[in-house]
Amino acid sequence: VLAFLPGVADIERTARQLADRLPADVDLHRLHGQLASAEQRAAIAPVPPGRRKLVLATSIAETSITIDGVRVVIDSGLARRPRRDGPQGLIRLETVRASQAATTQRAGRAGRTAPGLAIRLWEAAENLGRPAFDPPEIIDADLAGLVLDCARWGVTDPAVLPWRDPPPEPALAQARDRLQRLGAVDGDGRVTAHGE
């Protein structure tokens, strides 16, 4: 069973609630980006003979990996997305309804290697109110790393690059300002020794 939950805290809370309730032949695994690679490998490894597996996962399991043997997907219908907050452009994670595309991807995890079942924990009519697709991550992401990487490559203004989805100019300006205050780039946008 692969269960999609919005974030790490939700996974940990669910794991605690299930810890003493699972049958003895069921192994409980967590799968999210903050885990050590060994724990991630264990979550996606094939199930040993005579064992079953329950994987509690974030959206990391939507497209990037295939977990062999998944026959059932349980989808909460929720996801954690970055949102720009306040005049400083700080990024916070917000729990939102997953897009139609994301929930379709999640359901498809149950049928990757054999027939499966997808259980959605919301009314079917609610699908129409969900966004068709997730917005491009660059729209709401913290761009300080991008601006610093570009400066290291000799590009002082990332807006001149040919982007599929251009980064928002206010977000670029906030990132440049923050990097200048940290001494990572100079007034012309070039990387400093500290920035390196």
Coordinates of C-alpha atoms in Angstrom, one line a residue:
V1 CA 0.0 0.0 0.0
L2 CA 1.3 3.5 -0.9
A3 CA -0.4 6.3 1.0
F4 CA 0.1 9.9 -0.1
L5 CA 0.1 12.5 2.7
P6 CA 0.9 16.2 2.4
G7 CA 4.0 16.5 4.5
V8 CA 6.6 15.0 6.8
A9 CA 4.7 15.9 10.0
D10 CA 1.6 14.2 8.6
I11 CA 3.7 11.1 7.8
E12 CA 5.2 11.0 11.3
R13 CA 1.8 11.5 13.0
T14 CA 0.2 8.7 10.9
A15 CA 3.2 6.4 11.5
R16 CA 2.9 6.9 15.3
Q17 CA -0.9 6.2 15.1
L18 CA -0.3 3.0 13.0
A19 CA 2.7 1.6 14.9
D20 CA 0.9 -0.7 17.2
R21 CA -2.1 -1.4 14.9
L22 CA -0.4 -3.1 11.9
P23 CA -0.4 -6.8 11.4
A24 CA 2.9 -8.5 12.2
D25 CA 3.6 -9.2 8.6
V26 CA 3.4 -5.5 7.5
D27 CA 6.5 -3.3 7.4
L28 CA 5.9 0.4 7.8
H29 CA 8.1 2.8 5.8
R30 CA 8.3 6.5 5.4
L31 CA 9.2 8.2 2.1
H32 CA 10.1 11.9 1.8
G33 CA 13.0 14.0 0.8
Q34 CA 14.4 14.5 4.3
L35 CA 15.1 10.8 4.9
A36 CA 18.6 9.4 4.6
S37 CA 19.2 7.6 1.3
A38 CA 19.3 4.2 3.0
E39 CA 15.8 4.7 4.4
Q40 CA 14.5 5.9 1.0
R41 CA 16.0 2.8 -0.6
A42 CA 14.3 0.5 2.0
A43 CA 11.0 2.2 1.3
I44 CA 11.2 1.4 -2.5
A45 CA 12.9 -2.0 -2.2
P46 CA 10.9 -5.1 -3.2
V47 CA 9.0 -6.7 -0.3
P48 CA 10.6 -9.9 1.0
P49 CA 8.5 -13.1 0.5
G50 CA 5.8 -13.4 3.1
R51 CA 5.9 -9.7 4.0
R52 CA 3.7 -6.8 3.1
K53 CA 4.6 -3.1 3.0
L54 CA 2.8 0.2 3.8
V55 CA 4.7 3.2 2.5
L56 CA 3.6 6.7 3.8
A57 CA 4.9 9.1 1.2
T58 CA 4.8 12.8 0.2
S59 CA 4.4 13.8 -3.4
I60 CA 8.0 12.6 -3.9
A61 CA 6.5 9.3 -4.9
E62 CA 4.2 10.7 -7.6
T63 CA 6.6 10.5 -10.6
S64 CA 10.2 10.2 -9.6
I65 CA 10.2 6.6 -8.5
T66 CA 8.4 3.2 -8.9
I67 CA 7.8 1.2 -5.9
D68 CA 7.6 -2.5 -7.0
G69 CA 4.6 -4.4 -5.8
V70 CA 2.2 -1.4 -5.1
R71 CA -1.3 -2.7 -5.6
V72 CA -3.2 -0.1 -3.5
V73 CA -2.8 3.7 -3.4
I74 CA -4.6 5.7 -0.8
D75 CA -4.6 9.4 -1.6
S76 CA -5.3 12.2 0.9
G77 CA -5.7 14.6 -2.0
L78 CA -3.4 17.1 -0.3
A79 CA 0.1 18.5 -1.0
R80 CA 2.5 20.9 0.6
R81 CA 3.5 23.7 -1.8
P82 CA 5.8 26.7 -1.3
R83 CA 4.1 30.1 -1.0
R84 CA 5.8 33.5 -1.0
D85 CA 4.8 35.3 2.2
G86 CA 5.3 38.9 3.2
P87 CA 7.3 41.8 1.8
Q88 CA 10.6 40.0 2.4
G89 CA 9.6 37.2 0.1
L90 CA 10.0 34.5 2.8
I91 CA 8.9 31.1 1.7
R92 CA 6.5 29.0 3.8
L93 CA 4.9 25.6 3.0
E94 CA 1.2 25.6 2.8
T95 CA -1.1 22.6 2.6
V96 CA -3.3 22.7 -0.5
R97 CA -5.5 20.5 -2.6
A98 CA -3.4 18.5 -5.0
S99 CA -4.0 19.2 -8.7
Q100 CA -6.0 17.0 -11.0
A101 CA -2.7 16.0 -12.7
A102 CA -1.0 15.1 -9.4
T103 CA -3.9 13.0 -8.3
T104 CA -4.0 11.2 -11.6
Q105 CA -0.3 10.5 -11.3
R106 CA -0.7 9.2 -7.8
A107 CA -3.5 6.9 -8.8
G108 CA -1.3 5.5 -11.6
R109 CA 1.3 4.3 -9.0
A110 CA -1.2 1.5 -8.2
G111 CA -1.1 0.1 -11.7
R112 CA 2.6 0.5 -12.6
T113 CA 3.6 -3.2 -12.4
A114 CA 0.2 -5.0 -12.0
P115 CA -3.5 -4.2 -11.7
G116 CA -4.2 -2.1 -8.7
L117 CA -6.7 0.0 -6.8
A118 CA -6.7 3.8 -6.1
I119 CA -8.7 5.1 -3.1
R120 CA -9.3 8.8 -3.1
L121 CA -10.3 10.3 0.3
W122 CA -12.5 13.0 -1.2
E123 CA -15.8 13.3 -3.1
A124 CA -15.6 12.6 -6.9
A125 CA -17.3 15.9 -7.6
E126 CA -14.5 17.8 -5.8
N127 CA -12.1 16.9 -8.7
L128 CA -13.7 19.6 -10.8
G129 CA -12.7 22.3 -8.3
R130 CA -9.1 21.2 -8.2
P131 CA -6.5 23.1 -10.3
A132 CA -5.8 21.2 -13.5
F133 CA -2.0 21.3 -12.9
D134 CA 0.4 22.5 -10.3
P135 CA 1.9 25.9 -10.9
P136 CA 5.6 26.0 -12.0
E137 CA 7.7 25.7 -8.8
I138 CA 9.8 28.7 -9.9
I139 CA 6.8 31.0 -9.4
D140 CA 6.8 30.6 -5.6
A141 CA 10.3 29.2 -4.8
D142 CA 13.1 30.9 -3.0
L143 CA 15.3 32.1 -5.8
A144 CA 18.4 32.9 -3.7
G145 CA 20.1 29.7 -4.7
L146 CA 19.3 30.2 -8.4
V147 CA 20.6 33.8 -8.4
L148 CA 23.8 32.7 -6.6
D149 CA 24.3 29.8 -9.1
C150 CA 23.8 32.1 -12.0
A151 CA 26.3 34.6 -10.5
R152 CA 28.8 31.8 -10.2
W153 CA 28.3 31.0 -13.9
G154 CA 28.9 34.6 -14.8
V155 CA 25.2 35.6 -15.3
T156 CA 24.4 38.6 -13.2
D157 CA 20.8 38.9 -14.3
P158 CA 19.0 35.5 -14.5
A159 CA 16.1 37.2 -16.4
V160 CA 18.2 37.3 -19.6
L161 CA 18.2 33.5 -19.7
P162 CA 15.6 31.7 -21.9
W163 CA 13.3 30.3 -19.3
R164 CA 10.3 28.0 -20.0
D165 CA 8.6 29.7 -17.1
P166 CA 10.5 33.0 -16.3
P167 CA 11.2 33.7 -12.6
P168 CA 9.2 36.6 -11.3
E169 CA 11.2 39.8 -11.2
P170 CA 10.1 40.8 -7.7
A171 CA 11.4 37.4 -6.4
L172 CA 14.7 37.8 -8.3
A173 CA 15.1 41.3 -6.8
Q174 CA 14.4 40.0 -3.3
A175 CA 16.9 37.2 -3.8
R176 CA 19.6 39.6 -5.1
D177 CA 19.0 42.0 -2.2
R178 CA 19.3 39.1 0.4
L179 CA 22.5 37.8 -1.3
Q180 CA 24.0 41.3 -1.3
R181 CA 23.2 41.8 2.4
L182 CA 24.9 38.4 3.1
G183 CA 27.9 39.5 1.1
A184 CA 27.5 36.6 -1.4
V185 CA 27.2 38.9 -4.5
D186 CA 28.4 42.4 -5.0
G187 CA 26.3 45.4 -6.2
D188 CA 26.6 44.3 -9.8
G189 CA 25.4 40.8 -9.1
R190 CA 28.8 39.1 -9.4
V191 CA 29.7 36.4 -6.9
T192 CA 32.1 37.3 -4.1
A193 CA 34.7 35.2 -2.5
H194 CA 32.2 34.8 0.4
G195 CA 29.5 33.7 -2.1
E196 CA 31.8 31.1 -3.5

